[in-house]
Short mmCIF file of C-alpha atoms in Angstrom, two decimals:
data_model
loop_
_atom_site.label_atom_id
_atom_site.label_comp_id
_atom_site.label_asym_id
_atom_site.label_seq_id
_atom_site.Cartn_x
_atom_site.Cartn_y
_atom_site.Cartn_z
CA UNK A 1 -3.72 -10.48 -21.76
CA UNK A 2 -1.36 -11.37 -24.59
CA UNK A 3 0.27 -8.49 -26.53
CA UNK A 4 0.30 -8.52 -30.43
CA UNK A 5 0.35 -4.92 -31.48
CA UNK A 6 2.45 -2.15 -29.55
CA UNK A 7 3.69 1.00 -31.02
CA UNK A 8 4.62 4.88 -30.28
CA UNK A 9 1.76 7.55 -30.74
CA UNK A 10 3.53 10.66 -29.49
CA UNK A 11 5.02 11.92 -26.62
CA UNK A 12 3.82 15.41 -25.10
CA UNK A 13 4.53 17.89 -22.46
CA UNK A 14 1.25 19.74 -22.71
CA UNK A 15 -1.89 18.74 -22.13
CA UNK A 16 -3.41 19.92 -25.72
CA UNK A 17 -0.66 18.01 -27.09
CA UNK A 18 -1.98 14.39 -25.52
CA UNK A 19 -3.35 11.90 -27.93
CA UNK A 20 -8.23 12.24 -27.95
CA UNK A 21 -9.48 10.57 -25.16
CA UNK A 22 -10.77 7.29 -27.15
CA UNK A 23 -8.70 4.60 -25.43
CA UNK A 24 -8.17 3.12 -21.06
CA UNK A 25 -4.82 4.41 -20.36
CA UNK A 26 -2.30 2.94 -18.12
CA UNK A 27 0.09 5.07 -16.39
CA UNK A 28 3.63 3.96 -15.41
CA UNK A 29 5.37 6.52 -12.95
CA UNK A 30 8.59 6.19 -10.79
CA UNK A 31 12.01 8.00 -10.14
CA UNK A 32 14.66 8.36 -12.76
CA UNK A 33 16.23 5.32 -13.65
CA UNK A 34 13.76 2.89 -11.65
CA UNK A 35 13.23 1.25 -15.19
CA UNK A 36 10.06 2.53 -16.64
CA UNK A 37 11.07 2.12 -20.17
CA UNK A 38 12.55 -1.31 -19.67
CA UNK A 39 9.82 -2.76 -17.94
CA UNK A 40 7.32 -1.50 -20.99
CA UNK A 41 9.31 -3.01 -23.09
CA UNK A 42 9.16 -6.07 -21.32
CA UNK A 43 5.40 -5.65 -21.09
CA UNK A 44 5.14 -5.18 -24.80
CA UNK A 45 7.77 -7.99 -25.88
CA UNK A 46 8.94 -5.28 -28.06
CA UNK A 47 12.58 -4.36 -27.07
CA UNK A 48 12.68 -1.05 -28.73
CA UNK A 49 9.59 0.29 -28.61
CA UNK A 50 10.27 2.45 -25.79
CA UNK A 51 13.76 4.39 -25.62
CA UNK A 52 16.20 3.29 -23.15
CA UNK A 53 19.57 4.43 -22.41
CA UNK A 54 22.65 3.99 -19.82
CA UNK A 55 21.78 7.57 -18.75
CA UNK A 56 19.58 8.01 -16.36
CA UNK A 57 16.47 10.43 -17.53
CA UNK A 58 16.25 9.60 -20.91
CA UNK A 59 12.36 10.29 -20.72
CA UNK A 60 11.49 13.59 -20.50
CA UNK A 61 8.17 14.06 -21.84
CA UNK A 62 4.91 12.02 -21.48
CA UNK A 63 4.72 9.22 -23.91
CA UNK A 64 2.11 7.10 -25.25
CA UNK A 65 2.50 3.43 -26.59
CA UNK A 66 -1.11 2.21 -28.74
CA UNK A 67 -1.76 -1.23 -27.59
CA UNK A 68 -3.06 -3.49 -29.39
CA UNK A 69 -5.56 -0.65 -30.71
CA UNK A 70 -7.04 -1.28 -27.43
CA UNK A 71 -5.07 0.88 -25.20
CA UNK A 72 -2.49 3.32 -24.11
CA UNK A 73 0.34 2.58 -22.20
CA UNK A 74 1.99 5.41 -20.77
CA UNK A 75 5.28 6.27 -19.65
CA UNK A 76 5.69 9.25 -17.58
CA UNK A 77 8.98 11.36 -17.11
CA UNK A 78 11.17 10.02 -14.16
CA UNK A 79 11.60 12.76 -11.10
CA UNK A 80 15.56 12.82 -9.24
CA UNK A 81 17.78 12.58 -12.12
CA UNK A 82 20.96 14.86 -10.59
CA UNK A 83 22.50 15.95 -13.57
CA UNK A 84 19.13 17.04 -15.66
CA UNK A 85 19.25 20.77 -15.56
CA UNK A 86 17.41 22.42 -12.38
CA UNK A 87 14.04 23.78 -14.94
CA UNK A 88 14.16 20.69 -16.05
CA UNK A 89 13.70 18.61 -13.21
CA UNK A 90 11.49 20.88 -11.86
CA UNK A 91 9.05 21.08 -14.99
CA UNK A 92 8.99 17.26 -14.46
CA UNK A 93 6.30 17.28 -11.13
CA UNK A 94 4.01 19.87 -12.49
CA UNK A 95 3.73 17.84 -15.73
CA UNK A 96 2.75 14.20 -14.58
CA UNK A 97 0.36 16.25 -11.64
CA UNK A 98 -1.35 17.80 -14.99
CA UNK A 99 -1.48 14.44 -16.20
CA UNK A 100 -3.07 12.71 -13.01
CA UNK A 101 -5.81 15.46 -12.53
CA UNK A 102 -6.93 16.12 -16.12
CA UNK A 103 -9.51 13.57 -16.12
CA UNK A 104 -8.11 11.03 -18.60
CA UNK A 105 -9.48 7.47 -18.32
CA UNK A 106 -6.47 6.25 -16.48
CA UNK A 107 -7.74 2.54 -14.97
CA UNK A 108 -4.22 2.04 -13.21
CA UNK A 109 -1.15 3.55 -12.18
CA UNK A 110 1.89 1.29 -11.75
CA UNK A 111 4.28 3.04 -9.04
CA UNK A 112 7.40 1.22 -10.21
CA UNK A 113 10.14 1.62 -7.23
CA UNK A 114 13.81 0.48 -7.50
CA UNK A 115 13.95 -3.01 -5.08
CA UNK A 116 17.66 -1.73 -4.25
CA UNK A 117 16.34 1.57 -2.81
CA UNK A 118 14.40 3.31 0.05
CA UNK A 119 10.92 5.00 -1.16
CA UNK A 120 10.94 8.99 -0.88
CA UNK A 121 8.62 11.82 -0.49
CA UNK A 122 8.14 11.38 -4.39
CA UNK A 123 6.65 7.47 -4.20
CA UNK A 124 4.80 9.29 -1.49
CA UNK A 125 3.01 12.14 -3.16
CA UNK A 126 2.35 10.36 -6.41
CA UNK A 127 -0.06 7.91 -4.28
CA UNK A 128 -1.57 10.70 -2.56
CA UNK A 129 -2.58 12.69 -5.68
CA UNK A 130 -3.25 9.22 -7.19
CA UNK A 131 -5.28 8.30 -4.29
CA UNK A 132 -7.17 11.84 -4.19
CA UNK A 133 -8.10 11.03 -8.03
CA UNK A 134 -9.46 8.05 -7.26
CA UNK A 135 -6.91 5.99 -9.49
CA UNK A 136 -5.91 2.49 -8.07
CA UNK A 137 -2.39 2.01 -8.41
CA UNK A 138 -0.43 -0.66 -8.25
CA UNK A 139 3.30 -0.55 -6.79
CA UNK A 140 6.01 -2.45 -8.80
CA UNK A 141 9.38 -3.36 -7.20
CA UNK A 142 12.24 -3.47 -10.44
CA UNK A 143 15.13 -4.71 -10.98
CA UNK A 144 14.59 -7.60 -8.87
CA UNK A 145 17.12 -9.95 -10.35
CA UNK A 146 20.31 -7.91 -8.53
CA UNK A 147 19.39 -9.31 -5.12
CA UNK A 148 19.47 -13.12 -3.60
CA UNK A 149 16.09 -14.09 -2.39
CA UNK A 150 16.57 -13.60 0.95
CA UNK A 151 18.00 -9.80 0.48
CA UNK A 152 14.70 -9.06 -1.95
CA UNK A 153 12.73 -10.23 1.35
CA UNK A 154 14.29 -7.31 3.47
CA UNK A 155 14.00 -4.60 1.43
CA UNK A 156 10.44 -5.37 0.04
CA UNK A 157 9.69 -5.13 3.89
CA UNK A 158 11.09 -1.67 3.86
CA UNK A 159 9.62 -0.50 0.90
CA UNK A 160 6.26 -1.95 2.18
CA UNK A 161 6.78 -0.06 5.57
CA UNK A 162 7.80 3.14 4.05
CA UNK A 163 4.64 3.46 1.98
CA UNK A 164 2.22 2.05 4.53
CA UNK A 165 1.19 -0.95 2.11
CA UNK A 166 1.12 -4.83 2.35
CA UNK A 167 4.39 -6.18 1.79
CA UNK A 168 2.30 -9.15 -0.57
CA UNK A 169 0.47 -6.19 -2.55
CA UNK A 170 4.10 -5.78 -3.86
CA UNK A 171 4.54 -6.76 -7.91
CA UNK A 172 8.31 -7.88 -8.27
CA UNK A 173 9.43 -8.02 -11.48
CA UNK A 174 12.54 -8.12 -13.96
CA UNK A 175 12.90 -6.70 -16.93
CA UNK A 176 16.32 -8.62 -17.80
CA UNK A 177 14.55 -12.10 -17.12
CA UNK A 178 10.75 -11.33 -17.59
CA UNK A 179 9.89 -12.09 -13.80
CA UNK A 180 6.08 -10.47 -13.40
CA UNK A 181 5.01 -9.99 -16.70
CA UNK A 182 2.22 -12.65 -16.95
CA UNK A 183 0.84 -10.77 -13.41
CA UNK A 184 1.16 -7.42 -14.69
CA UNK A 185 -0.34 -8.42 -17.89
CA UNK A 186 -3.27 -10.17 -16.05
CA UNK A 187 -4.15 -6.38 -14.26
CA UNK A 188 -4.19 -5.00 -17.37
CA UNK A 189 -6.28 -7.19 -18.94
CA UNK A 190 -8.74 -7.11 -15.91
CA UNK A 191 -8.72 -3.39 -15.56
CA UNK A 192 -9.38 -3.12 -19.40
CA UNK A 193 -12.33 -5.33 -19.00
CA UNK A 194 -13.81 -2.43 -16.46
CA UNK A 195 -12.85 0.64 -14.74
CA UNK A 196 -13.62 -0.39 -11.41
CA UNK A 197 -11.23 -2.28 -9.21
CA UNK A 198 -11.39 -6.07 -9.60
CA UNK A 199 -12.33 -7.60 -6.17
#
Protein backbone atom coordinates (compact mmCIF):
# COMPACT_ATOMS: atom_id res chain seq x y z
CA UNK A 1 0.00 0.00 0.00
CA UNK A 2 1.47 3.36 -0.99
CA UNK A 3 0.23 6.47 0.88
CA UNK A 4 -0.81 9.67 -1.10
CA UNK A 5 -3.39 11.38 1.02
CA UNK A 6 -3.15 11.55 4.99
CA UNK A 7 -4.71 14.14 7.11
CA UNK A 8 -6.34 14.92 10.74
CA UNK A 9 -10.22 14.39 11.13
CA UNK A 10 -10.62 15.03 14.85
CA UNK A 11 -9.58 13.76 17.90
CA UNK A 12 -12.26 12.69 20.66
CA UNK A 13 -12.62 11.48 24.13
CA UNK A 14 -16.22 10.38 23.83
CA UNK A 15 -17.64 8.02 21.94
CA UNK A 16 -20.49 10.42 20.29
CA UNK A 17 -17.68 12.55 19.47
CA UNK A 18 -15.84 9.74 17.02
CA UNK A 19 -15.88 10.41 13.35
CA UNK A 20 -19.59 7.92 11.34
CA UNK A 21 -18.62 4.59 10.94
CA UNK A 22 -17.98 4.79 6.96
CA UNK A 23 -14.29 3.85 6.82
CA UNK A 24 -11.74 0.22 8.20
CA UNK A 25 -10.00 1.72 11.05
CA UNK A 26 -6.63 0.87 12.27
CA UNK A 27 -5.83 1.22 15.80
CA UNK A 28 -2.32 2.03 17.12
CA UNK A 29 -2.04 1.53 21.04
CA UNK A 30 1.06 1.40 23.38
CA UNK A 31 2.51 3.09 26.61
CA UNK A 32 3.44 6.71 26.78
CA UNK A 33 6.27 7.57 24.84
CA UNK A 34 6.64 4.07 22.93
CA UNK A 35 6.32 6.30 19.70
CA UNK A 36 2.84 6.10 18.44
CA UNK A 37 2.84 9.43 16.83
CA UNK A 38 6.25 9.01 15.26
CA UNK A 39 5.72 5.82 13.82
CA UNK A 40 2.28 7.28 12.04
CA UNK A 41 4.08 9.70 10.79
CA UNK A 42 6.44 7.47 9.39
CA UNK A 43 3.56 5.39 8.07
CA UNK A 44 2.04 8.39 6.42
CA UNK A 45 5.43 10.02 5.05
CA UNK A 46 3.91 13.04 6.47
CA UNK A 47 6.18 14.36 9.32
CA UNK A 48 3.66 16.54 10.94
CA UNK A 49 0.62 15.12 10.54
CA UNK A 50 0.50 13.67 13.86
CA UNK A 51 1.78 15.83 16.97
CA UNK A 52 4.91 14.84 18.54
CA UNK A 53 6.78 16.28 21.30
CA UNK A 54 9.98 15.69 23.72
CA UNK A 55 7.35 15.18 26.47
CA UNK A 56 6.16 12.17 26.98
CA UNK A 57 2.06 12.04 26.71
CA UNK A 58 1.50 14.50 24.30
CA UNK A 59 -1.66 12.44 23.09
CA UNK A 60 -4.35 12.57 25.21
CA UNK A 61 -7.38 12.02 23.33
CA UNK A 62 -8.29 9.53 20.52
CA UNK A 63 -7.29 10.76 17.17
CA UNK A 64 -8.16 9.99 13.74
CA UNK A 65 -5.89 10.44 10.57
CA UNK A 66 -8.27 10.01 6.93
CA UNK A 67 -6.19 7.94 4.69
CA UNK A 68 -6.16 8.20 1.54
CA UNK A 69 -10.14 8.61 1.78
CA UNK A 70 -9.87 5.00 2.30
CA UNK A 71 -9.24 4.72 5.91
CA UNK A 72 -8.68 5.76 9.43
CA UNK A 73 -5.66 5.53 11.17
CA UNK A 74 -5.91 5.88 14.71
CA UNK A 75 -3.81 6.90 17.43
CA UNK A 76 -4.86 6.11 20.84
CA UNK A 77 -3.76 7.96 24.13
CA UNK A 78 -0.51 6.40 25.66
CA UNK A 79 -1.12 4.76 29.40
CA UNK A 80 2.18 5.34 32.21
CA UNK A 81 3.11 8.81 31.61
CA UNK A 82 4.33 9.77 35.52
CA UNK A 83 3.89 13.27 35.52
CA UNK A 84 0.21 13.45 33.70
CA UNK A 85 -2.09 14.29 36.53
CA UNK A 86 -3.58 11.10 38.48
CA UNK A 87 -7.56 11.73 36.62
CA UNK A 88 -5.79 11.98 33.86
CA UNK A 89 -3.99 8.94 33.57
CA UNK A 90 -6.65 7.19 34.88
CA UNK A 91 -9.38 8.50 32.31
CA UNK A 92 -6.82 7.16 29.77
CA UNK A 93 -7.82 3.02 30.22
CA UNK A 94 -11.50 3.52 30.36
CA UNK A 95 -11.28 5.55 27.12
CA UNK A 96 -9.32 3.25 24.59
CA UNK A 97 -11.52 0.07 26.47
CA UNK A 98 -14.67 2.25 25.11
CA UNK A 99 -12.93 2.39 21.99
CA UNK A 100 -12.07 -1.44 21.61
CA UNK A 101 -15.65 -2.65 22.59
CA UNK A 102 -17.87 -0.15 20.74
CA UNK A 103 -18.07 -2.11 17.69
CA UNK A 104 -16.13 0.07 15.23
CA UNK A 105 -14.71 -1.71 12.15
CA UNK A 106 -11.28 -1.90 13.58
CA UNK A 107 -9.37 -4.66 11.05
CA UNK A 108 -6.06 -4.36 13.21
CA UNK A 109 -4.56 -3.22 16.25
CA UNK A 110 -0.81 -2.49 16.22
CA UNK A 111 0.51 -3.04 19.98
CA UNK A 112 3.58 -0.86 19.50
CA UNK A 113 6.10 -1.75 22.57
CA UNK A 114 9.38 0.15 23.30
CA UNK A 115 12.40 -2.56 22.04
CA UNK A 116 14.45 -0.98 25.12
CA UNK A 117 11.78 -2.10 27.63
CA UNK A 118 10.07 -5.06 29.45
CA UNK A 119 6.16 -5.51 28.46
CA UNK A 120 3.68 -4.81 31.51
CA UNK A 121 0.31 -5.71 32.70
CA UNK A 122 -0.83 -2.87 30.19
CA UNK A 123 0.68 -4.72 26.74
CA UNK A 124 -1.05 -7.50 28.58
CA UNK A 125 -4.63 -6.42 28.99
CA UNK A 126 -4.85 -4.52 25.74
CA UNK A 127 -4.39 -8.10 23.92
CA UNK A 128 -6.80 -9.65 26.12
CA UNK A 129 -9.66 -7.18 25.53
CA UNK A 130 -8.32 -7.10 21.92
CA UNK A 131 -8.36 -10.76 21.78
CA UNK A 132 -11.97 -11.02 23.54
CA UNK A 133 -13.18 -8.57 20.57
CA UNK A 134 -12.01 -10.60 18.16
CA UNK A 135 -9.49 -7.91 16.72
CA UNK A 136 -6.11 -9.35 15.35
CA UNK A 137 -3.40 -7.31 16.45
CA UNK A 138 -0.24 -7.03 15.50
CA UNK A 139 2.76 -6.22 18.04
CA UNK A 140 5.35 -3.59 16.90
CA UNK A 141 8.78 -3.32 18.60
CA UNK A 142 9.99 0.81 18.21
CA UNK A 143 12.69 2.48 18.37
CA UNK A 144 14.76 -0.19 17.08
CA UNK A 145 17.67 1.81 15.80
CA UNK A 146 19.12 2.49 19.67
CA UNK A 147 20.32 -1.11 19.95
CA UNK A 148 23.26 -3.19 17.98
CA UNK A 149 21.82 -6.19 16.32
CA UNK A 150 22.77 -8.55 18.59
CA UNK A 151 21.20 -6.53 21.78
CA UNK A 152 17.70 -6.12 19.57
CA UNK A 153 17.98 -10.13 19.47
CA UNK A 154 17.79 -10.36 23.39
CA UNK A 155 15.27 -8.22 24.20
CA UNK A 156 12.84 -9.15 21.29
CA UNK A 157 13.22 -12.63 23.06
CA UNK A 158 11.98 -11.07 26.21
CA UNK A 159 9.36 -9.16 24.89
CA UNK A 160 8.26 -12.32 22.92
CA UNK A 161 8.35 -14.37 26.26
CA UNK A 162 6.59 -11.85 28.29
CA UNK A 163 3.57 -11.75 26.01
CA UNK A 164 3.45 -15.44 25.16
CA UNK A 165 3.99 -14.70 21.28
CA UNK A 166 6.50 -15.83 18.54
CA UNK A 167 9.55 -13.96 18.78
CA UNK A 168 9.32 -13.82 14.46
CA UNK A 169 5.56 -12.48 14.77
CA UNK A 170 7.51 -9.41 16.09
CA UNK A 171 7.33 -6.09 13.52
CA UNK A 172 10.64 -4.06 14.28
CA UNK A 173 10.63 -0.88 13.07
CA UNK A 174 12.22 2.77 13.18
CA UNK A 175 10.74 5.71 12.88
CA UNK A 176 14.17 7.78 12.63
CA UNK A 177 15.34 5.49 9.62
CA UNK A 178 12.01 4.05 8.18
CA UNK A 179 12.94 0.32 9.15
CA UNK A 180 9.30 -1.64 8.76
CA UNK A 181 7.31 0.60 6.95
CA UNK A 182 6.97 -1.29 3.60
CA UNK A 183 5.75 -4.47 6.12
CA UNK A 184 3.46 -2.49 8.06
CA UNK A 185 2.15 -0.90 5.02
CA UNK A 186 1.71 -4.35 3.32
CA UNK A 187 -0.86 -5.41 6.57
CA UNK A 188 -2.65 -2.57 5.99
CA UNK A 189 -3.17 -2.89 2.63
CA UNK A 190 -4.12 -6.65 3.09
CA UNK A 191 -6.41 -6.07 5.99
CA UNK A 192 -8.12 -3.22 3.93
CA UNK A 193 -8.68 -5.62 1.16
CA UNK A 194 -10.90 -7.80 3.86
CA UNK A 195 -11.72 -7.99 7.41
CA UNK A 196 -10.68 -11.36 8.00
CA UNK A 197 -7.15 -12.32 8.83
CA UNK A 198 -4.92 -12.97 5.80
CA UNK A 199 -3.65 -16.62 5.99
Amino acid sequence: MKITDAIFVKGSTKLRDFPAKKLPEFAFFGRSNVGKSSLINMLAGKKGLVKTGKTPGVTRTINFFRINSACYFVDLPGLGFAKAPTEVNASFFPMIKNYITCGRDIRIAFLLVDCRRTPSEFEEEIIAMLSKQRIPTALVATKCDKLVKSKLAIHLSQIAQVLDVDKRDIFTTSAKSGAGKKELLGIVGRYLQSPLQPA
